């Protein structure tokens, strides 16, 4: 087991006081694999039948019919299934299924996924609109863009344009009905003490400055009355509420309160925002919804 860096455990104790022990415990549990049924290609009934045929036990998720928790199968077991190869299912953590649900994109809308690779949420946004949304998926990194294209093709995502570019430089001639900014972050919510720890104070600082620039850009690209979801897989307030409120002050926009679906472990966060606590099922995650 790795040790959590001292600066980070001090920060978590300072920010979360009574909840810090629960967070620190959440970094040392191993979570079961979860998957999302891809409605663009199949439905939960068929996927469950196929899992049953393969002797793979699963649990349903009360707040999302397309999510399944696998009782003991590993990612490798799932990758060996033809369902996986054909893009009928996608391995995705439960927490990371939340931002597209809050975005609530509709068929016919123009939707921007600003930081999209490897593409789980892009494909989920499309599936939630039953393939009817027009999606622009933006990613800065070339290799990750290739992965994004591959994943979107495998899941049969229609009406999607992939742009390999720095989203901070997107032309403001474009505008969107909805935008997901699942921002690059320190990953402080997804620490796994059984693997080498990569988080550093410099990474947090660097993430904050990119997050704020991306969020301001998103607010400029959003149509009036449009909806924006900002999410990170960090639980640090400097990457979440602090970035959010600075960007709202500087670039406009108003927070739309969201409530967590029942059964999700939450941490104290600014009113109307959601911070998921890492635990035996969930990774730490932050979500906020904004309207312009
Ligand atoms: N939304 C993705 C998903 O669900 O599969 C995960 C996104 S990951 C948290 C953040 C992504 O943002 C990374 O792939 C990173 O390369 C990309 N990124 C970082 N800076 C960016 C920028 N300036 N413009 C566009 N993408 C960026």
mmCIF file of C-alpha atoms and ligand atoms in Angstrom:
data_model
loop_
_atom_site.group_PDB
_atom_site.id
_atom_site.type_symbol
_atom_site.label_atom_id
_atom_site.label_comp_id
_atom_site.label_asym_id
_atom_site.label_seq_id
_atom_site.Cartn_x
_atom_site.Cartn_y
_atom_site.Cartn_z
ATOM 1 C CA UNK A 1 0.000 0.000 0.000
ATOM 2 C CA UNK A 2 1.201 3.522 -0.887
ATOM 3 C CA UNK A 3 1.023 6.370 1.605
ATOM 4 C CA UNK A 4 -1.133 9.378 0.891
ATOM 5 C CA UNK A 5 1.200 12.429 0.622
ATOM 6 C CA UNK A 6 1.254 14.432 3.841
ATOM 7 C CA UNK A 7 0.330 17.758 2.184
ATOM 8 C CA UNK A 8 -2.782 16.103 0.733
ATOM 9 C CA UNK A 9 -3.945 14.380 3.908
ATOM 10 C CA UNK A 10 -3.453 17.687 5.772
ATOM 11 C CA UNK A 11 -5.472 19.525 3.130
ATOM 12 C CA UNK A 12 -8.285 16.964 3.281
ATOM 13 C CA UNK A 13 -8.344 17.120 7.110
ATOM 14 C CA UNK A 14 -8.451 20.910 6.952
ATOM 15 C CA UNK A 15 -11.208 21.050 4.314
ATOM 16 C CA UNK A 16 -13.384 18.188 5.494
ATOM 17 C CA UNK A 17 -12.637 17.900 9.252
ATOM 18 C CA UNK A 18 -15.170 15.266 10.464
ATOM 19 C CA UNK A 19 -15.512 13.637 7.027
ATOM 20 C CA UNK A 20 -11.792 13.343 6.376
ATOM 21 C CA UNK A 21 -11.488 9.855 7.855
ATOM 22 C CA UNK A 22 -14.253 8.561 5.568
ATOM 23 C CA UNK A 23 -12.411 10.088 2.575
ATOM 24 C CA UNK A 24 -9.030 8.652 3.545
ATOM 25 C CA UNK A 25 -10.633 5.190 4.030
ATOM 26 C CA UNK A 26 -12.250 5.538 0.586
ATOM 27 C CA UNK A 27 -8.757 5.684 -0.968
ATOM 28 C CA UNK A 28 -7.821 2.233 0.308
ATOM 29 C CA UNK A 29 -10.885 0.185 -0.647
ATOM 30 C CA UNK A 30 -11.071 -1.680 -3.933
ATOM 31 C CA UNK A 31 -14.250 -0.903 -5.839
ATOM 32 C CA UNK A 32 -16.214 -3.388 -7.955
ATOM 33 C CA UNK A 33 -16.206 -2.867 -11.702
ATOM 34 C CA UNK A 34 -19.234 -1.046 -13.119
ATOM 35 C CA UNK A 35 -20.494 -0.724 -16.660
ATOM 36 C CA UNK A 36 -22.909 1.354 -18.667
ATOM 37 C CA UNK A 37 -25.291 -0.294 -21.104
ATOM 38 C CA UNK A 38 -25.021 1.477 -24.456
ATOM 39 C CA UNK A 39 -28.607 2.264 -25.490
ATOM 40 C CA UNK A 40 -27.384 3.160 -28.979
ATOM 41 C CA UNK A 41 -26.838 -0.554 -29.580
ATOM 42 C CA UNK A 42 -28.772 -2.585 -27.017
ATOM 43 C CA UNK A 43 -30.807 -2.374 -23.807
ATOM 44 C CA UNK A 44 -30.376 -3.475 -20.191
ATOM 45 C CA UNK A 45 -32.599 -6.577 -20.581
ATOM 46 C CA UNK A 46 -30.411 -8.027 -23.330
ATOM 47 C CA UNK A 47 -27.181 -7.152 -21.534
ATOM 48 C CA UNK A 48 -28.369 -8.792 -18.289
ATOM 49 C CA UNK A 49 -29.350 -11.929 -20.213
ATOM 50 C CA UNK A 50 -25.884 -12.085 -21.778
ATOM 51 C CA UNK A 51 -24.190 -11.553 -18.407
ATOM 52 C CA UNK A 52 -26.335 -14.365 -16.971
ATOM 53 C CA UNK A 53 -25.320 -16.651 -19.854
ATOM 54 C CA UNK A 54 -21.666 -15.907 -19.033
ATOM 55 C CA UNK A 55 -22.178 -16.503 -15.298
ATOM 56 C CA UNK A 56 -21.363 -12.877 -14.437
ATOM 57 C CA UNK A 57 -23.230 -11.628 -11.356
ATOM 58 C CA UNK A 58 -24.424 -8.021 -11.328
ATOM 59 C CA UNK A 59 -26.378 -5.556 -9.226
ATOM 60 C CA UNK A 60 -28.699 -2.847 -10.511
ATOM 61 C CA UNK A 61 -28.308 0.831 -9.633
ATOM 62 C CA UNK A 62 -31.484 2.512 -8.333
ATOM 63 C CA UNK A 63 -30.792 5.923 -9.909
ATOM 64 C CA UNK A 64 -29.768 4.758 -13.397
ATOM 65 C CA UNK A 65 -31.237 1.784 -15.255
ATOM 66 C CA UNK A 66 -28.278 1.696 -17.671
ATOM 67 C CA UNK A 67 -25.690 1.159 -14.916
ATOM 68 C CA UNK A 68 -24.716 -2.252 -13.570
ATOM 69 C CA UNK A 69 -22.310 -3.104 -10.758
ATOM 70 C CA UNK A 70 -20.499 -6.372 -11.232
ATOM 71 C CA UNK A 71 -20.241 -8.392 -8.051
ATOM 72 C CA UNK A 72 -16.887 -10.038 -8.709
ATOM 73 C CA UNK A 73 -15.956 -9.848 -12.418
ATOM 74 C CA UNK A 74 -12.744 -8.013 -13.258
ATOM 75 C CA UNK A 75 -12.256 -5.484 -16.071
ATOM 76 C CA UNK A 76 -10.381 -8.220 -17.903
ATOM 77 C CA UNK A 77 -13.379 -10.590 -17.654
ATOM 78 C CA UNK A 78 -15.595 -7.880 -19.140
ATOM 79 C CA UNK A 79 -13.164 -6.996 -21.933
ATOM 80 C CA UNK A 80 -13.262 -10.634 -23.020
ATOM 81 C CA UNK A 81 -17.026 -10.492 -23.675
ATOM 82 C CA UNK A 82 -18.365 -9.979 -27.197
ATOM 83 C CA UNK A 83 -20.695 -7.345 -25.668
ATOM 84 C CA UNK A 84 -17.639 -5.274 -24.870
ATOM 85 C CA UNK A 85 -15.963 -5.794 -28.243
ATOM 86 C CA UNK A 86 -19.146 -4.738 -30.031
ATOM 87 C CA UNK A 87 -19.556 -1.559 -27.954
ATOM 88 C CA UNK A 88 -22.839 -2.681 -26.382
ATOM 89 C CA UNK A 89 -21.351 -1.996 -22.945
ATOM 90 C CA UNK A 90 -18.717 0.465 -21.721
ATOM 91 C CA UNK A 91 -16.675 0.216 -18.529
ATOM 92 C CA UNK A 92 -17.420 3.389 -16.595
ATOM 93 C CA UNK A 93 -17.292 4.317 -12.926
ATOM 94 C CA UNK A 94 -20.606 5.123 -11.260
ATOM 95 C CA UNK A 95 -19.536 8.647 -10.300
ATOM 96 C CA UNK A 96 -18.537 9.449 -13.869
ATOM 97 C CA UNK A 97 -22.055 8.601 -15.082
ATOM 98 C CA UNK A 98 -23.464 11.557 -13.124
ATOM 99 C CA UNK A 99 -22.372 14.608 -15.206
ATOM 100 C CA UNK A 100 -24.168 13.517 -18.435
ATOM 101 C CA UNK A 101 -27.312 12.773 -16.400
ATOM 102 C CA UNK A 102 -27.267 16.317 -15.009
ATOM 103 C CA UNK A 103 -26.472 17.757 -18.449
ATOM 104 C CA UNK A 104 -29.683 16.159 -19.757
ATOM 105 C CA UNK A 105 -28.925 16.767 -23.440
ATOM 106 C CA UNK A 106 -31.850 16.445 -25.819
ATOM 107 C CA UNK A 107 -32.206 15.255 -29.400
ATOM 108 C CA UNK A 108 -31.666 18.091 -31.876
ATOM 109 C CA UNK A 109 -29.483 20.158 -29.529
ATOM 110 C CA UNK A 110 -25.913 21.222 -30.230
ATOM 111 C CA UNK A 111 -23.766 19.934 -27.405
ATOM 112 C CA UNK A 112 -20.066 20.494 -26.734
ATOM 113 C CA UNK A 113 -18.010 18.010 -24.726
ATOM 114 C CA UNK A 114 -14.961 20.190 -24.093
ATOM 115 C CA UNK A 115 -12.473 17.702 -22.672
ATOM 116 C CA UNK A 116 -13.749 14.473 -24.075
ATOM 117 C CA UNK A 117 -11.217 11.618 -24.226
ATOM 118 C CA UNK A 118 -11.477 8.702 -23.784
ATOM 119 C CA UNK A 119 -15.137 9.423 -24.511
ATOM 120 C CA UNK A 120 -17.296 7.626 -21.944
ATOM 121 C CA UNK A 121 -19.336 10.727 -21.239
ATOM 122 C CA UNK A 122 -19.560 11.781 -24.914
ATOM 123 C CA UNK A 123 -21.079 8.414 -25.747
ATOM 124 C CA UNK A 124 -23.364 8.585 -22.715
ATOM 125 C CA UNK A 125 -24.621 12.056 -23.730
ATOM 126 C CA UNK A 126 -25.423 10.661 -27.171
ATOM 127 C CA UNK A 127 -27.114 7.561 -25.734
ATOM 128 C CA UNK A 128 -29.253 9.674 -23.376
ATOM 129 C CA UNK A 129 -30.536 11.609 -26.410
ATOM 130 C CA UNK A 130 -31.041 8.266 -28.219
ATOM 131 C CA UNK A 131 -28.486 9.399 -30.764
ATOM 132 C CA UNK A 132 -30.368 12.608 -31.587
ATOM 133 C CA UNK A 133 -27.945 15.201 -30.159
ATOM 134 C CA UNK A 134 -25.361 16.899 -32.391
ATOM 135 C CA UNK A 135 -22.137 16.584 -30.429
ATOM 136 C CA UNK A 136 -18.769 18.263 -30.808
ATOM 137 C CA UNK A 137 -16.142 16.375 -28.825
ATOM 138 C CA UNK A 138 -12.943 18.277 -28.192
ATOM 139 C CA UNK A 139 -9.648 16.845 -26.913
ATOM 140 C CA UNK A 140 -6.178 18.387 -26.816
ATOM 141 C CA UNK A 141 -4.025 15.266 -26.782
ATOM 142 C CA UNK A 142 -3.402 13.466 -30.077
ATOM 143 C CA UNK A 143 -3.125 9.940 -28.728
ATOM 144 C CA UNK A 144 -6.155 10.420 -26.490
ATOM 145 C CA UNK A 145 -8.058 11.820 -29.501
ATOM 146 C CA UNK A 146 -7.339 8.592 -31.391
ATOM 147 C CA UNK A 147 -8.708 6.641 -28.423
ATOM 148 C CA UNK A 148 -11.765 8.920 -28.332
ATOM 149 C CA UNK A 149 -12.464 8.327 -32.044
ATOM 150 C CA UNK A 150 -12.045 4.583 -31.568
ATOM 151 C CA UNK A 151 -14.403 4.447 -28.556
ATOM 152 C CA UNK A 152 -17.062 6.581 -30.243
ATOM 153 C CA UNK A 153 -16.926 4.447 -33.392
ATOM 154 C CA UNK A 154 -17.117 1.241 -31.382
ATOM 155 C CA UNK A 155 -20.188 2.501 -29.525
ATOM 156 C CA UNK A 156 -21.833 3.630 -32.763
ATOM 157 C CA UNK A 157 -22.161 7.289 -31.701
ATOM 158 C CA UNK A 158 -23.866 9.211 -34.535
ATOM 159 C CA UNK A 159 -23.816 12.974 -35.266
ATOM 160 C CA UNK A 160 -20.491 13.530 -33.531
ATOM 161 C CA UNK A 161 -17.595 15.703 -34.706
ATOM 162 C CA UNK A 162 -14.247 15.130 -33.028
ATOM 163 C CA UNK A 163 -11.832 18.075 -32.840
ATOM 164 C CA UNK A 164 -8.250 17.620 -31.736
ATOM 165 C CA UNK A 165 -7.610 21.062 -30.318
ATOM 166 C CA UNK A 166 -7.089 23.116 -27.181
ATOM 167 C CA UNK A 167 -10.662 23.942 -26.142
ATOM 168 C CA UNK A 168 -9.430 27.262 -24.725
ATOM 169 C CA UNK A 169 -8.862 28.317 -28.333
ATOM 170 C CA UNK A 170 -12.250 27.322 -29.779
ATOM 171 C CA UNK A 171 -13.645 30.000 -32.077
ATOM 172 C CA UNK A 172 -16.389 31.975 -30.346
ATOM 173 C CA UNK A 173 -18.269 32.046 -33.601
ATOM 174 C CA UNK A 174 -19.602 28.651 -32.377
ATOM 175 C CA UNK A 175 -22.281 28.440 -29.701
ATOM 176 C CA UNK A 176 -23.930 25.516 -27.953
ATOM 177 C CA UNK A 177 -27.204 24.662 -26.209
ATOM 178 C CA UNK A 178 -25.353 22.566 -23.632
ATOM 179 C CA UNK A 179 -21.733 22.102 -22.684
ATOM 180 C CA UNK A 180 -20.043 19.478 -20.556
ATOM 181 C CA UNK A 181 -16.713 20.521 -19.090
ATOM 182 C CA UNK A 182 -15.376 17.370 -17.448
ATOM 183 C CA UNK A 183 -12.187 19.180 -16.659
ATOM 184 C CA UNK A 184 -8.624 17.869 -16.452
ATOM 185 C CA UNK A 185 -7.847 17.670 -12.736
ATOM 186 C CA UNK A 186 -5.500 16.342 -10.093
ATOM 187 C CA UNK A 187 -7.559 13.157 -9.713
ATOM 188 C CA UNK A 188 -7.641 13.619 -5.943
ATOM 189 C CA UNK A 189 -11.040 11.877 -5.794
ATOM 190 C CA UNK A 190 -9.821 8.738 -7.526
ATOM 191 C CA UNK A 191 -6.649 8.026 -5.555
ATOM 192 C CA UNK A 192 -5.974 4.322 -5.248
ATOM 193 C CA UNK A 193 -3.377 3.544 -2.625
ATOM 194 C CA UNK A 194 -2.652 0.149 -4.187
ATOM 195 C CA UNK A 195 -1.007 1.885 -7.180
ATOM 196 C CA UNK A 196 1.763 4.535 -7.418
ATOM 197 C CA UNK A 197 0.549 8.018 -6.410
ATOM 198 C CA UNK A 198 1.062 10.694 -9.082
ATOM 199 C CA UNK A 199 -0.703 13.670 -7.505
ATOM 200 C CA UNK A 200 1.425 16.688 -6.550
ATOM 201 C CA UNK A 201 0.847 20.251 -5.374
ATOM 202 C CA UNK A 202 2.159 21.492 -8.738
ATOM 203 C CA UNK A 203 -0.419 19.331 -10.553
ATOM 204 C CA UNK A 204 -3.215 20.849 -8.438
ATOM 205 C CA UNK A 205 -1.999 24.407 -9.190
ATOM 206 C CA UNK A 206 -1.675 23.696 -12.898
ATOM 207 C CA UNK A 207 -5.106 22.030 -13.021
ATOM 208 C CA UNK A 208 -6.737 25.038 -11.337
ATOM 209 C CA UNK A 209 -5.435 27.459 -13.942
ATOM 210 C CA UNK A 210 -6.525 25.253 -16.895
ATOM 211 C CA UNK A 211 -9.926 24.586 -15.278
ATOM 212 C CA UNK A 212 -10.648 28.281 -14.818
ATOM 213 C CA UNK A 213 -9.632 29.139 -18.388
ATOM 214 C CA UNK A 214 -11.744 26.285 -19.787
ATOM 215 C CA UNK A 215 -14.749 27.200 -17.655
ATOM 216 C CA UNK A 216 -14.649 30.860 -18.733
ATOM 217 C CA UNK A 217 -14.362 29.739 -22.337
ATOM 218 C CA UNK A 218 -17.342 27.407 -21.842
ATOM 219 C CA UNK A 219 -19.407 30.298 -20.493
ATOM 220 C CA UNK A 220 -18.570 32.317 -23.603
ATOM 221 C CA UNK A 221 -19.508 29.457 -25.949
ATOM 222 C CA UNK A 222 -22.808 28.738 -24.178
ATOM 223 C CA UNK A 223 -26.020 30.105 -25.729
ATOM 224 C CA UNK A 224 -28.245 32.339 -23.608
ATOM 225 C CA UNK A 225 -30.382 30.073 -21.374
ATOM 226 C CA UNK A 226 -28.008 27.225 -22.234
ATOM 227 C CA UNK A 227 -26.881 24.651 -19.664
ATOM 228 C CA UNK A 228 -23.323 23.920 -18.630
ATOM 229 C CA UNK A 229 -22.116 21.121 -16.362
ATOM 230 C CA UNK A 230 -18.712 21.459 -14.709
ATOM 231 C CA UNK A 231 -17.252 18.286 -13.231
ATOM 232 C CA UNK A 232 -13.949 17.017 -11.909
ATOM 233 C CA UNK A 233 -12.739 13.799 -10.327
ATOM 234 C CA UNK A 234 -11.188 15.879 -7.559
ATOM 235 C CA UNK A 235 -12.569 16.565 -4.095
ATOM 236 C CA UNK A 236 -10.340 19.592 -3.465
ATOM 237 C CA UNK A 237 -12.298 22.805 -3.103
ATOM 238 C CA UNK A 238 -9.661 24.813 -4.964
ATOM 239 C CA UNK A 239 -10.401 22.767 -8.134
ATOM 240 C CA UNK A 240 -14.149 22.751 -7.552
ATOM 241 C CA UNK A 241 -16.093 25.492 -5.769
ATOM 242 C CA UNK A 242 -13.218 27.998 -5.911
ATOM 243 C CA UNK A 243 -12.760 27.634 -9.689
ATOM 244 C CA UNK A 244 -16.520 27.626 -10.185
ATOM 245 C CA UNK A 245 -17.294 30.811 -8.258
ATOM 246 C CA UNK A 246 -14.287 32.719 -9.635
ATOM 247 C CA UNK A 247 -15.340 31.836 -13.202
ATOM 248 C CA UNK A 248 -18.981 32.777 -12.549
ATOM 249 C CA UNK A 249 -17.883 36.149 -11.153
ATOM 250 C CA UNK A 250 -15.477 36.831 -14.027
ATOM 251 C CA UNK A 251 -17.426 35.409 -16.946
ATOM 252 C CA UNK A 252 -21.097 35.387 -15.922
ATOM 253 C CA UNK A 253 -23.564 32.554 -15.411
ATOM 254 C CA UNK A 254 -25.696 31.363 -12.543
ATOM 255 C CA UNK A 255 -25.555 28.198 -10.471
ATOM 256 C CA UNK A 256 -28.543 25.882 -10.894
ATOM 257 C CA UNK A 257 -28.884 23.774 -7.731
ATOM 258 C CA UNK A 258 -28.674 19.999 -8.164
ATOM 259 C CA UNK A 259 -29.479 17.252 -5.657
ATOM 260 C CA UNK A 260 -27.751 13.911 -5.494
ATOM 261 C CA UNK A 261 -29.726 10.831 -6.445
ATOM 262 C CA UNK A 262 -30.603 8.708 -3.384
ATOM 263 C CA UNK A 263 -27.876 6.373 -2.212
ATOM 264 C CA UNK A 264 -24.884 8.490 -3.248
ATOM 265 C CA UNK A 265 -22.354 9.262 -0.486
ATOM 266 C CA UNK A 266 -21.903 13.024 -0.406
ATOM 267 C CA UNK A 267 -19.407 15.382 1.160
ATOM 268 C CA UNK A 268 -20.229 18.892 2.321
ATOM 269 C CA UNK A 269 -19.964 21.241 -0.663
ATOM 270 C CA UNK A 270 -21.261 24.693 -1.616
ATOM 271 C CA UNK A 271 -25.074 24.868 -1.670
ATOM 272 C CA UNK A 272 -26.509 23.441 -4.883
ATOM 273 C CA UNK A 273 -23.309 21.627 -5.916
ATOM 274 C CA UNK A 274 -22.551 17.927 -5.462
ATOM 275 C CA UNK A 275 -19.355 16.395 -4.134
ATOM 276 C CA UNK A 276 -19.371 12.593 -4.084
ATOM 277 C CA UNK A 277 -17.271 10.954 -1.387
ATOM 278 C CA UNK A 278 -14.915 8.141 -2.335
ATOM 279 C CA UNK A 279 -16.181 4.906 -0.788
ATOM 280 C CA UNK A 280 -16.498 1.198 -1.600
ATOM 281 C CA UNK A 281 -18.713 1.930 -4.660
ATOM 282 C CA UNK A 282 -17.993 5.520 -5.706
ATOM 283 C CA UNK A 283 -14.968 7.560 -6.713
ATOM 284 C CA UNK A 284 -14.700 11.100 -5.386
ATOM 285 C CA UNK A 285 -16.300 13.484 -7.903
ATOM 286 C CA UNK A 286 -17.605 17.042 -8.110
ATOM 287 C CA UNK A 287 -20.520 18.238 -10.242
ATOM 288 C CA UNK A 288 -22.090 21.678 -10.654
ATOM 289 C CA UNK A 289 -24.738 22.883 -13.088
ATOM 290 C CA UNK A 290 -24.765 26.395 -14.509
ATOM 291 C CA UNK A 291 -27.126 28.391 -16.676
ATOM 292 C CA UNK A 292 -26.270 31.496 -18.681
HETATM 293 N N1 LIG B 1 -14.727 13.326 -20.234
HETATM 294 C C1 LIG B 1 -13.778 12.228 -20.422
HETATM 295 C C2 LIG B 1 -14.508 10.920 -20.311
HETATM 296 O O1 LIG B 1 -15.526 10.844 -19.608
HETATM 297 O O2 LIG B 1 -14.072 9.941 -20.951
HETATM 298 C C3 LIG B 1 -12.634 12.331 -19.428
HETATM 299 C C4 LIG B 1 -11.931 13.669 -19.562
HETATM 300 S S1 LIG B 1 -10.423 13.785 -18.641
HETATM 301 C C5 LIG B 1 -11.010 14.122 -17.048
HETATM 302 C C6 LIG B 1 -9.856 15.353 -19.157
HETATM 303 C C7 LIG B 1 -9.373 15.391 -20.602
HETATM 304 O O3 LIG B 1 -9.132 16.765 -20.944
HETATM 305 C C8 LIG B 1 -8.059 14.670 -20.859
HETATM 306 O O4 LIG B 1 -8.232 13.756 -21.891
HETATM 307 C C9 LIG B 1 -7.105 15.790 -21.287
HETATM 308 O O5 LIG B 1 -6.164 15.386 -22.256
HETATM 309 C C10 LIG B 1 -8.072 16.813 -21.848
HETATM 310 N N2 LIG B 1 -7.611 18.209 -21.878
HETATM 311 C C11 LIG B 1 -6.742 18.828 -21.045
HETATM 312 N N3 LIG B 1 -6.593 20.120 -21.372
HETATM 313 C C12 LIG B 1 -7.409 20.346 -22.437
HETATM 314 C C13 LIG B 1 -7.696 21.483 -23.235
HETATM 315 N N4 LIG B 1 -7.114 22.652 -22.997
HETATM 316 N N5 LIG B 1 -8.569 21.348 -24.264
HETATM 317 C C14 LIG B 1 -9.158 20.151 -24.517
HETATM 318 N N6 LIG B 1 -8.920 19.037 -23.794
HETATM 319 C C15 LIG B 1 -8.068 19.130 -22.761
#
